[in-house]
Coordinates of N, CA, C and O in Angstrom, one line a residue:
M1226 N 1.7 52.2 -6.9 CA 0.2 52.8 -6.1 C -1.0 51.6 -6.6 O -1.5 51.7 -5.6
A1227 N -0.9 51.2 -7.8 CA -2.1 50.4 -8.1 C -2.4 49.5 -7.1 O -3.6 49.1 -6.7
V1228 N -1.2 48.7 -6.6 CA -1.5 47.3 -5.8 C -1.9 47.9 -4.5 O -3.4 47.4 -4.2
L1229 N -1.5 48.9 -3.8 CA -2.2 49.7 -2.9 C -3.3 50.3 -2.7 O -4.5 49.1 -2.2
D1230 N -3.7 50.3 -3.8 CA -5.3 50.9 -4.0 C -6.0 50.2 -4.1 O -7.2 50.1 -3.6
D1231 N -5.7 48.9 -4.9 CA -6.6 47.8 -5.2 C -6.9 46.7 -3.3 O -7.8 47.0 -3.2
I1232 N -5.8 46.9 -2.8 CA -5.6 46.4 -1.7 C -6.5 47.2 -0.9 O -7.7 46.7 0.2
L1233 N -6.9 48.5 -0.4 CA -7.5 49.2 0.2 C -9.2 49.4 -0.2 O -9.6 49.4 0.3
K1234 N -8.9 49.5 -1.4 CA -10.5 49.1 -1.9 C -11.0 47.7 -1.5 O -12.1 47.9 -0.8
F1235 N -10.5 46.9 -2.0 CA -11.3 45.5 -1.5 C -11.2 45.6 -0.1 O -12.3 44.7 1.1
N1236 N -10.0 45.8 1.1 CA -10.2 46.0 2.8 C -11.8 46.7 2.6 O -12.0 46.4 3.8
G1237 N -11.9 47.9 2.2 CA -13.2 48.4 2.6 C -14.5 47.8 2.6 O -15.3 47.4 3.4
E1238 N -14.2 46.9 1.6 CA -15.4 45.9 1.1 C -15.7 45.3 2.0 O -16.6 44.3 2.6
F1239 N -14.5 44.5 2.1 CA -14.3 43.4 3.4 C -14.8 43.9 4.6 O -15.5 42.9 5.3
V1240 N -14.1 45.0 5.4 CA -14.7 45.2 6.6 C -16.2 45.7 6.5 O -16.8 45.5 7.0
E1241 N -16.6 46.8 5.2 CA -18.3 47.0 5.2 C -19.1 45.9 5.2 O -20.3 45.7 5.8
E1242 N -18.8 44.4 4.5 CA -19.8 43.7 4.6 C -19.4 42.5 5.8 O -20.0 41.3 5.6
K1243 N -18.8 42.7 6.8 CA -18.5 41.9 7.6 C -17.2 40.7 7.3 O -17.9 39.7 7.8
Q1244 N -16.9 40.7 6.2 CA -16.5 39.4 5.8 C -15.4 38.8 6.8 O -15.0 37.4 6.7
Y1245 N -15.1 39.8 7.9 CA -14.1 39.1 8.8 C -14.6 38.1 9.6 O -13.5 37.9 10.4
E1246 N -15.5 38.4 10.1 CA -16.4 37.8 11.3 C -16.0 36.3 11.2 O -16.2 35.7 12.5
P1247 N -16.0 35.6 9.9 CA -15.4 34.1 10.5 C -14.0 33.5 11.0 O -13.9 32.7 11.3
Y1248 N -13.1 34.7 11.1 CA -12.1 34.8 11.4 C -11.9 35.2 12.7 O -10.9 35.4 13.1
I1249 N -12.9 35.7 13.4 CA -12.6 36.5 14.7 C -12.1 35.3 15.2 O -12.6 34.4 15.7
A1250 N -10.8 35.6 16.2 CA -10.1 34.4 17.5 C -9.5 35.4 18.6 O -9.4 36.2 18.5
G1251 N -9.2 34.8 19.7 CA -8.8 35.4 20.5 C -7.4 35.3 20.0 O -6.5 34.9 19.3
K1252 N -6.4 35.9 21.3 CA -5.2 36.2 20.9 C -3.9 34.7 21.3 O -2.8 34.5 20.5
Y1253 N -4.8 34.2 21.9 CA -4.1 32.9 22.5 C -4.3 31.7 21.7 O -5.5 31.6 21.2
P1254 N -3.2 31.0 21.2 CA -3.6 30.0 20.0 C -4.4 28.7 21.0 O -4.2 28.4 21.8
N1255 N -5.5 28.3 20.5 CA -6.4 27.3 20.7 C -5.5 26.0 20.8 O -5.9 25.2 21.9
K1256 N -4.4 25.6 20.2 CA -4.0 24.6 20.0 C -2.6 24.7 21.1 O -1.9 23.9 21.0
H1257 N -2.2 25.7 21.4 CA -1.1 25.9 22.3 C 0.3 25.2 21.6 O 1.2 24.9 22.2
Y1258 N 0.3 25.5 20.2 CA 2.0 25.8 19.7 C 2.1 26.9 18.9 O 1.3 27.4 17.9
V1259 N 3.3 26.9 18.6 CA 3.8 27.7 17.6 C 4.4 27.2 16.3 O 5.3 26.2 16.4
I1260 N 4.3 27.3 15.0 CA 4.8 26.9 14.2 C 5.8 27.8 13.4 O 5.6 29.2 13.2
L1261 N 7.3 27.5 12.9 CA 7.8 28.2 12.4 C 8.2 27.3 11.2 O 8.4 26.3 10.8
T1262 N 7.6 28.3 9.7 CA 7.7 27.6 8.7 C 8.3 28.7 7.7 O 8.6 29.6 7.9
C1263 N 8.3 28.3 6.5 CA 8.6 29.3 5.6 C 7.9 30.2 4.7 O 6.3 29.8 4.9
M1264 N 8.2 30.9 4.3 CA 7.5 32.2 3.4 C 6.8 31.8 2.3 O 6.2 32.6 1.6
D1265 N 7.1 30.5 1.5 CA 7.0 30.1 0.5 C 5.4 30.4 0.3 O 4.3 30.0 1.1
T1266 N 5.0 30.9 -0.8 CA 3.6 30.7 -1.4 C 2.6 29.7 -1.2 O 1.6 29.8 -1.3
R1267 N 3.3 28.5 -1.8 CA 2.5 27.3 -1.9 C 2.1 26.8 -0.3 O 1.5 26.3 -0.4
L1268 N 2.8 27.7 0.9 CA 2.1 27.0 1.7 C 1.3 28.0 2.7 O 0.5 27.3 3.7
V1269 N 1.1 28.7 2.0 CA 0.3 29.7 3.1 C -1.1 29.0 3.4 O -1.6 29.1 4.2
E1270 N -1.9 28.3 2.3 CA -2.9 27.6 2.8 C -3.3 26.2 2.6 O -3.3 25.7 3.6
L1271 N -2.0 25.7 2.0 CA -1.9 24.4 2.2 C -1.4 23.9 3.4 O -1.9 22.6 4.0
L1272 N -0.2 24.5 4.0 CA 0.4 23.9 5.4 C -1.0 24.2 6.5 O -1.0 22.9 7.2
P1273 N -1.1 25.0 6.8 CA -2.6 24.7 7.7 C -3.6 23.8 7.7 O -3.8 23.0 8.4
K1274 N -4.1 23.5 6.1 CA -5.2 22.4 5.8 C -4.3 20.9 6.3 O -5.0 20.3 6.8
A1275 N -3.0 20.9 5.6 CA -2.0 19.8 6.0 C -1.9 19.4 7.5 O -2.2 18.0 8.0
M1276 N -2.1 20.3 8.1 CA -1.7 20.1 9.7 C -3.1 20.2 10.5 O -3.3 20.2 11.7
N1277 N -4.4 20.4 10.0 CA -5.9 20.6 10.4 C -5.5 21.6 11.5 O -6.1 22.0 12.6
I1278 N -5.0 23.0 11.0 CA -5.3 23.8 11.8 C -6.2 24.9 11.2 O -6.3 25.4 9.9
H1279 N -6.5 26.1 12.1 CA -7.4 27.1 11.7 C -7.2 28.1 12.2 O -6.6 28.1 12.9
N1280 N -7.9 29.1 11.8 CA -7.7 30.5 12.3 C -7.9 30.6 13.5 O -9.0 30.2 14.6
G1281 N -7.1 31.1 14.6 CA -6.9 31.0 15.9 C -6.2 29.8 16.7 O -6.0 30.1 17.8
D1282 N -6.2 28.8 15.9 CA -5.2 27.7 16.3 C -3.8 27.9 17.1 O -3.5 27.3 18.0
V1283 N -3.2 28.8 15.9 CA -1.7 28.5 16.2 C -1.3 29.9 16.2 O -2.1 30.6 15.8
K1284 N 0.0 30.0 16.5 CA 0.9 31.1 16.1 C 1.6 30.8 14.8 O 2.3 29.5 15.0
M1285 N 2.0 31.0 14.1 CA 2.7 30.9 12.9 C 3.4 32.3 12.7 O 3.5 33.0 12.9
V1286 N 5.2 31.5 13.2 CA 6.3 32.7 12.4 C 6.7 31.7 11.3 O 7.0 31.1 10.6
K1287 N 7.6 32.9 10.4 CA 7.7 32.7 8.9 C 8.9 33.4 8.7 O 9.2 34.6 9.2
S1288 N 10.0 33.0 8.2 CA 11.1 33.1 7.7 C 11.6 32.4 6.4 O 11.1 31.3 6.2
A1289 N 12.6 32.9 5.4 CA 13.1 32.2 4.3 C 13.8 30.8 4.9 O 14.6 31.0 5.8
G1290 N 13.0 30.0 4.5 CA 13.8 28.2 4.4 C 13.6 28.1 5.9 O 13.8 27.2 6.1
A1291 N 12.1 28.6 6.6 CA 12.0 28.5 8.2 C 13.1 28.2 8.8 O 13.4 27.2 9.9
T1292 N 14.3 29.1 8.8 CA 15.4 28.8 9.4 C 15.7 29.9 10.6 O 15.3 31.2 10.6
V1293 N 16.3 29.3 11.6 CA 16.6 30.4 12.3 C 18.0 31.1 12.0 O 19.5 29.9 12.9
S1294 N 18.5 31.8 11.7 CA 19.8 32.3 11.5 C 20.5 32.9 12.5 O 21.9 32.9 12.6
H1295 N 19.8 33.5 14.0 CA 20.6 33.7 14.8 C 19.6 33.7 15.8 O 18.5 33.8 15.9
P1296 N 20.7 33.0 16.9 CA 20.0 32.6 18.2 C 19.5 33.8 19.2 O 18.6 33.7 19.6
F1297 N 19.6 35.0 18.4 CA 19.0 36.0 19.7 C 18.4 37.2 18.4 O 18.3 38.2 18.5
G1298 N 18.0 36.6 17.2 CA 17.5 37.4 16.1 C 15.8 37.3 15.9 O 15.4 36.9 17.4
G1299 N 14.9 38.3 15.2 CA 13.8 38.4 15.3 C 12.9 37.1 15.5 O 12.1 37.0 16.0
I1300 N 13.3 35.7 14.6 CA 12.5 34.6 14.3 C 12.5 34.2 16.1 O 11.6 33.8 16.5
M1301 N 13.5 34.2 16.9 CA 13.6 33.4 17.9 C 13.0 34.3 18.9 O 12.3 33.7 19.9
R1302 N 13.2 35.5 19.0 CA 12.3 36.4 19.7 C 10.8 36.1 19.4 O 10.4 35.9 20.7
S1303 N 10.2 35.8 18.3 CA 8.8 35.7 18.1 C 8.6 34.1 18.9 O 7.7 34.2 19.3
L1304 N 9.6 33.7 18.7 CA 8.9 31.9 19.4 C 9.1 32.3 20.8 O 8.1 31.7 21.3
L1305 N 10.0 32.8 21.0 CA 9.8 33.3 22.8 C 8.8 33.9 23.4 O 8.1 33.3 24.1
V1306 N 8.4 34.7 22.6 CA 7.2 35.5 22.7 C 5.8 34.4 23.1 O 5.1 34.4 23.7
A1307 N 6.0 33.9 21.8 CA 5.0 32.9 21.7 C 4.6 31.9 22.9 O 3.3 31.6 23.4
I1308 N 5.7 31.5 23.4 CA 5.4 30.6 24.5 C 5.4 31.2 25.8 O 4.6 30.9 26.2
Y1309 N 6.1 32.3 26.1 CA 5.9 32.9 27.5 C 5.0 34.1 27.8 O 4.6 34.2 28.8
A1310 N 4.2 34.3 26.4 CA 3.4 35.6 26.6 C 2.0 35.3 25.6 O 1.3 35.4 26.6
L1311 N 2.1 34.1 24.9 CA 1.0 33.9 24.1 C 0.6 32.5 24.6 O -0.1 31.9 23.5
K1312 N 0.9 31.6 25.6 CA 1.0 30.4 25.9 C 1.2 29.0 24.8 O 0.4 28.2 25.4
A1313 N 1.9 29.6 24.2 CA 2.3 28.2 23.3 C 2.9 27.2 24.0 O 4.0 27.3 25.1
D1314 N 2.6 25.8 24.0 CA 3.4 24.8 24.6 C 4.4 23.4 24.1 O 5.1 23.3 24.6
E1315 N 4.5 24.2 22.5 CA 5.5 23.3 21.7 C 5.7 24.4 20.6 O 4.8 25.0 20.3
I1316 N 6.4 23.6 19.8 CA 7.6 24.5 18.4 C 7.3 23.3 17.6 O 7.8 22.2 17.6
F1317 N 6.6 23.7 16.7 CA 6.9 22.4 15.2 C 7.9 23.9 14.4 O 7.2 24.9 13.7
V1318 N 8.7 22.9 14.3 CA 9.7 23.4 12.5 C 9.4 22.7 11.3 O 9.1 21.4 11.1
V1319 N 8.7 23.7 10.5 CA 8.5 22.9 9.2 C 8.8 23.5 8.0 O 8.6 24.9 7.8
G1320 N 10.1 22.6 7.4 CA 10.6 23.5 6.3 C 9.7 22.7 5.0 O 8.8 21.7 5.5
H1321 N 10.2 22.7 3.7 CA 9.6 21.9 2.8 C 10.6 21.7 1.8 O 11.6 22.2 1.3
Y1322 N 9.7 20.6 0.7 CA 10.6 20.3 -0.3 C 10.7 21.4 -1.0 O 9.8 22.3 -1.5
D1323 N 12.1 21.3 -2.2 CA 11.9 22.6 -3.5 C 11.6 24.0 -3.3 O 11.3 24.6 -3.3
C1324 N 12.6 23.7 -1.7 CA 12.6 25.5 -1.0 C 13.6 26.3 -2.1 O 14.7 26.0 -2.3
G1325 N 12.8 27.7 -2.1 CA 13.8 28.4 -3.1 C 15.1 28.6 -1.9 O 16.0 29.3 -2.8
M1326 N 15.1 28.8 -0.9 CA 16.6 29.0 0.2 C 17.5 28.1 -0.5 O 18.7 28.4 0.0
S1327 N 17.1 27.0 -0.8 CA 18.1 26.0 -1.2 C 19.2 26.2 -2.3 O 19.8 25.4 -2.6
A1328 N 18.7 27.4 -3.4 CA 19.4 27.7 -4.4 C 19.9 29.2 -4.1 O 20.0 29.3 -5.2
V1329 N 19.7 29.7 -3.5 CA 20.0 30.8 -3.2 C 21.4 31.1 -3.3 O 22.2 30.3 -2.6
D1330 N 21.9 32.0 -4.6 CA 23.2 32.5 -4.5 C 23.4 33.7 -4.0 O 22.8 34.5 -4.8
P1331 N 24.2 34.3 -3.1 CA 24.6 35.6 -2.5 C 24.7 36.3 -3.2 O 24.8 37.5 -3.2
D1332 N 25.7 35.6 -4.4 CA 26.2 36.9 -5.1 C 25.2 37.5 -6.0 O 25.3 38.5 -6.4
V1333 N 24.1 36.9 -6.4 CA 23.2 37.0 -7.4 C 22.2 38.0 -6.7 O 21.8 38.7 -6.8
V1334 N 22.0 37.8 -5.4 CA 21.3 38.4 -4.8 C 21.6 39.8 -4.4 O 21.2 41.2 -4.8
I1335 N 23.1 40.1 -4.2 CA 24.2 41.1 -3.9 C 23.7 42.0 -5.1 O 23.6 43.4 -5.5
E1336 N 23.9 41.0 -6.4 CA 23.8 41.6 -8.1 C 22.5 42.4 -8.0 O 22.3 43.5 -8.4
N1337 N 21.3 41.9 -7.4 CA 19.9 42.4 -7.8 C 19.9 43.4 -6.9 O 19.1 44.4 -7.1
M1338 N 20.6 43.6 -5.7 CA 20.1 44.5 -4.8 C 20.6 46.0 -5.1 O 20.2 47.1 -5.8
K1339 N 22.2 45.9 -6.0 CA 22.7 46.8 -7.0 C 22.0 47.3 -8.0 O 21.5 48.7 -8.2
E1340 N 20.9 46.1 -8.9 CA 20.3 46.7 -10.0 C 18.9 47.4 -9.5 O 18.6 48.1 -10.3
R1341 N 18.8 47.5 -8.1 CA 17.7 47.8 -7.5 C 18.0 49.4 -6.8 O 16.9 49.6 -6.1
G1342 N 19.4 49.7 -7.1 CA 19.4 51.0 -6.3 C 20.3 50.8 -5.1 O 20.5 51.8 -4.8
I1343 N 20.6 49.8 -4.6 CA 21.4 49.9 -3.3 C 23.2 50.0 -3.8 O 23.0 49.2 -4.9
S1344 N 23.8 50.9 -3.4 CA 24.8 51.1 -3.9 C 25.9 50.2 -3.7 O 25.9 49.6 -2.4
A1345 N 27.1 50.0 -4.3 CA 28.2 48.9 -4.0 C 28.7 49.8 -2.7 O 29.3 49.0 -1.7
E1346 N 28.9 51.3 -2.5 CA 29.4 51.3 -1.3 C 28.6 51.1 0.2 O 29.1 50.5 0.9
T1347 N 27.3 51.0 -0.6 CA 26.2 50.9 0.6 C 26.8 49.5 1.1 O 26.7 48.6 2.7
I1348 N 26.9 48.6 0.4 CA 26.8 46.9 0.7 C 28.7 47.1 1.1 O 28.9 46.2 2.1
K1349 N 29.8 47.8 0.5 CA 30.9 47.9 1.3 C 30.6 47.8 2.9 O 31.3 47.5 3.5
N1350 N 30.0 49.1 3.1 CA 29.8 50.0 4.3 C 29.2 48.9 5.2 O 29.8 48.6 6.7
V1351 N 28.1 47.9 4.9 CA 27.4 46.8 5.5 C 28.7 46.0 6.0 O 28.7 45.5 7.2
Q1352 N 29.3 45.5 4.8 CA 30.4 44.3 5.2 C 31.4 44.8 6.2 O 32.0 44.3 7.0
Y1353 N 31.7 46.1 5.9 CA 33.0 46.9 6.8 C 32.5 46.6 8.1 O 33.1 46.7 9.1
S1354 N 31.1 46.9 8.4 CA 30.8 46.8 9.7 C 30.6 45.4 10.4 O 29.6 45.4 11.6
G1355 N 31.1 44.6 9.8 CA 31.0 43.5 10.5 C 30.0 42.1 10.0 O 29.9 41.0 10.3
V1356 N 29.1 42.6 8.7 CA 28.3 41.8 8.6 C 29.2 40.7 7.5 O 29.1 41.5 6.2
D1357 N 28.7 39.6 7.2 CA 29.3 39.0 6.0 C 28.0 38.5 5.3 O 27.4 37.6 5.8
L1358 N 27.8 39.5 4.5 CA 26.6 39.0 3.7 C 26.8 38.1 2.6 O 25.5 37.3 2.6
N1359 N 27.7 37.3 2.4 CA 27.7 36.3 1.6 C 27.0 34.9 2.5 O 26.2 34.4 2.0
Q1360 N 27.5 34.9 3.8 CA 27.0 34.3 4.9 C 25.6 34.3 5.1 O 25.0 33.3 5.4
W1361 N 25.5 35.4 5.3 CA 23.8 36.0 5.5 C 22.9 35.5 4.7 O 21.7 35.0 5.2
L1362 N 23.3 35.5 3.6 CA 22.2 35.3 2.8 C 22.2 33.9 1.9 O 21.5 33.5 1.0
K1363 N 23.1 33.5 2.3 CA 23.4 31.9 2.0 C 22.3 30.9 2.0 O 21.6 31.2 3.0
G1364 N 21.9 29.9 1.1 CA 21.1 29.0 1.2 C 21.9 27.9 1.8 O 22.7 27.9 2.4
F1365 N 20.6 26.9 1.6 CA 21.2 26.0 1.9 C 20.7 24.5 1.2 O 20.3 24.9 0.4
G1366 N 21.8 23.4 1.3 CA 21.5 22.3 0.2 C 20.6 21.5 0.3 O 19.8 21.1 -0.5
D1367 N 20.4 21.1 1.8 CA 19.7 19.8 2.4 C 18.3 20.9 3.0 O 18.8 20.9 4.5
V1368 N 17.2 20.4 2.8 CA 16.0 21.1 3.7 C 16.1 20.1 4.9 O 16.0 20.9 6.1
T1369 N 16.2 19.0 5.4 CA 16.6 18.2 6.0 C 17.3 18.3 7.0 O 17.0 19.1 8.6
K1370 N 18.4 18.6 6.5 CA 19.8 19.3 7.7 C 19.3 20.9 8.0 O 19.7 20.9 9.3
N1371 N 18.3 21.5 7.1 CA 18.2 22.7 7.8 C 17.4 22.6 8.8 O 17.0 23.7 9.5
V1372 N 16.2 21.8 8.6 CA 15.2 21.7 9.9 C 15.9 21.0 11.2 O 15.8 21.9 12.0
E1373 N 16.7 20.3 10.8 CA 17.4 19.7 11.9 C 18.6 21.1 12.8 O 18.5 21.1 14.2
H1374 N 19.0 21.9 11.9 CA 19.6 22.9 12.6 C 18.8 24.1 13.4 O 19.2 24.1 14.6
S1375 N 17.8 24.3 12.4 CA 16.9 25.4 13.5 C 16.2 24.6 14.4 O 16.3 25.3 15.4
V1376 N 15.8 23.1 14.6 CA 15.4 22.8 15.7 C 16.2 22.8 17.0 O 16.3 23.1 17.8
D1377 N 17.8 22.5 16.2 CA 18.7 22.0 17.6 C 19.0 23.6 17.9 O 19.2 23.8 19.2
V1378 N 19.1 24.7 17.3 CA 19.0 25.9 18.0 C 18.2 26.0 18.8 O 18.4 26.7 19.6
I1379 N 17.0 26.1 18.6 CA 15.6 26.4 19.3 C 15.7 25.2 20.9 O 15.8 26.0 21.7
R1380 N 16.3 24.1 20.8 CA 16.0 23.0 21.4 C 17.2 23.5 22.7 O 17.3 23.0 23.9
N1381 N 18.3 24.2 22.0 CA 19.8 24.3 23.0 C 20.0 25.9 23.3 O 20.7 26.1 24.3
H1382 N 18.5 26.9 23.0 CA 18.7 27.9 23.4 C 18.4 28.3 24.9 O 17.9 27.2 25.9
P1383 N 19.1 29.2 25.7 CA 19.2 29.0 27.1 C 17.9 29.7 27.5 O 17.6 29.7 28.7
L1384 N 17.2 30.5 26.6 CA 15.8 30.8 27.4 C 14.7 29.8 26.9 O 13.0 30.1 26.9
V1385 N 15.0 28.5 26.4 CA 14.0 28.0 26.1 C 13.8 26.4 27.0 O 14.7 26.0 27.0
S1386 N 12.7 26.7 27.6 CA 12.7 25.3 28.7 C 12.7 23.9 28.2 O 12.2 23.7 27.1
N1387 N 13.2 23.3 28.5 CA 13.6 21.6 28.8 C 12.1 20.9 28.5 O 12.0 20.1 27.7
E1388 N 11.4 21.7 28.8 CA 9.8 21.2 29.1 C 9.2 21.4 27.6 O 7.6 20.5 27.1
I1389 N 9.4 22.3 26.8 CA 8.9 22.4 25.4 C 9.1 21.8 24.5 O 10.4 21.7 24.1
P1390 N 8.4 20.9 23.7 CA 9.0 19.8 22.7 C 8.8 20.6 21.4 O 8.2 21.5 21.0
V1391 N 10.2 20.1 21.0 CA 10.7 21.1 19.5 C 10.7 19.9 18.5 O 11.3 19.1 18.6
H1392 N 9.9 19.9 17.5 CA 9.6 19.2 16.4 C 10.2 19.4 15.3 O 10.0 20.9 14.9
G1393 N 10.5 18.9 14.3 CA 10.9 19.0 12.8 C 10.4 18.4 12.0 O 10.3 17.2 12.4
L1394 N 9.7 19.1 11.0 CA 9.0 18.2 9.5 C 9.5 19.2 8.6 O 10.0 20.0 8.6
V1395 N 9.2 18.3 7.4 CA 9.3 18.4 6.2 C 8.0 18.6 5.2 O 7.6 17.0 5.3
I1396 N 7.4 19.2 4.9 CA 6.3 18.9 3.9 C 6.5 19.3 2.6 O 7.2 19.9 2.0
D1397 N 5.7 18.7 1.9 CA 5.7 18.3 0.4 C 4.7 19.2 -0.4 O 3.6 19.6 0.2
P1398 N 5.6 20.7 -0.6 CA 4.5 21.7 -1.0 C 3.5 21.2 -2.1 O 2.8 21.9 -3.1
K1399 N 3.5 20.3 -3.1 CA 2.5 19.5 -3.9 C 1.6 19.0 -3.0 O 0.5 19.2 -3.6
T1400 N 1.8 18.0 -2.0 CA 0.7 17.4 -1.9 C 0.0 17.7 -0.4 O -0.6 17.1 0.4
G1401 N 1.0 18.3 0.2 CA 1.0 18.5 1.9 C 1.2 17.5 2.6 O 1.3 17.5 3.8
K1402 N 2.2 16.1 2.0 CA 2.3 15.1 2.9 C 3.4 15.8 4.1 O 4.4 16.4 3.5
L1403 N 3.4 15.3 5.2 CA 4.5 15.6 6.1 C 5.6 14.4 6.4 O 4.8 13.3 7.0
D1404 N 6.5 14.9 6.3 CA 7.8 13.6 6.5 C 8.1 14.2 8.1 O 9.1 15.5 8.2
L1405 N 8.6 13.2 8.8 CA 8.9 13.4 10.3 C 10.6 13.6 10.4 O 11.1 12.9 10.1
V1406 N 10.8 14.8 10.9 CA 12.4 14.5 10.6 C 13.2 14.2 12.2 O 14.1 14.0 12.6
T1407 N 12.5 15.3 13.2 CA 12.8 14.8 14.6 C 11.4 15.3 15.4 O 10.5 16.2 15.4
S1408 N 11.2 14.3 16.4 CA 10.1 14.2 17.3 C 10.9 15.1 18.6 O 11.7 14.7 18.9
G1409 N 9.8 16.1 19.1 CA 10.1 16.7 20.5 C 9.8 15.6 21.6 O 10.4 16.3 22.6
Y1410 N 9.3 14.8 21.2 CA 9.3 13.7 22.6 C 9.8 12.8 22.6 O 9.5 12.2 23.8
E1411 N 10.9 12.7 22.2 CA 11.8 11.5 22.4 C 13.5 12.1 23.0 O 13.6 13.4 22.4
G1412 N 13.5 11.5 24.2 CA 14.5 12.1 24.5 C 15.3 12.9 24.1 O 16.0 14.1 24.5

């Protein structure tokens, strides 16, 4: 409860002092693109600075590893809404070096679930219902290949127009340097 109380107290002051005013923006992105990136804490401020984006410029979608794990899952849905409802004209998939998803061990994650109160029976029920938890929770070894995979899923999605360029990049979480994996402008 202490964390929630701290947040609400700070928020009350934030609103009362109108500290939100510098962040006022419209719902449509100024730069007309959407970024899919990782939820890594090192990227929260670094990625926007490294890409010269400000509040209101882009739509930002985050997932563990900047991964599109299912072509009709929530991440893909968010990208489609950004394109067709919020006027995004390009997609950037931005992974990063030293990504925690590259070392995720599904067995360890499942054990941690059990330690935090998820019963073995619940895990068995999920697996029995057709979900391969080991595959679903599995990380990846090569960030560049993972970015290529996500870009490929998006580019080949039946609901993404061929007119939408989909780019793949990898950012260094220490320096902000962007390495191009694939350009959506090339054939």
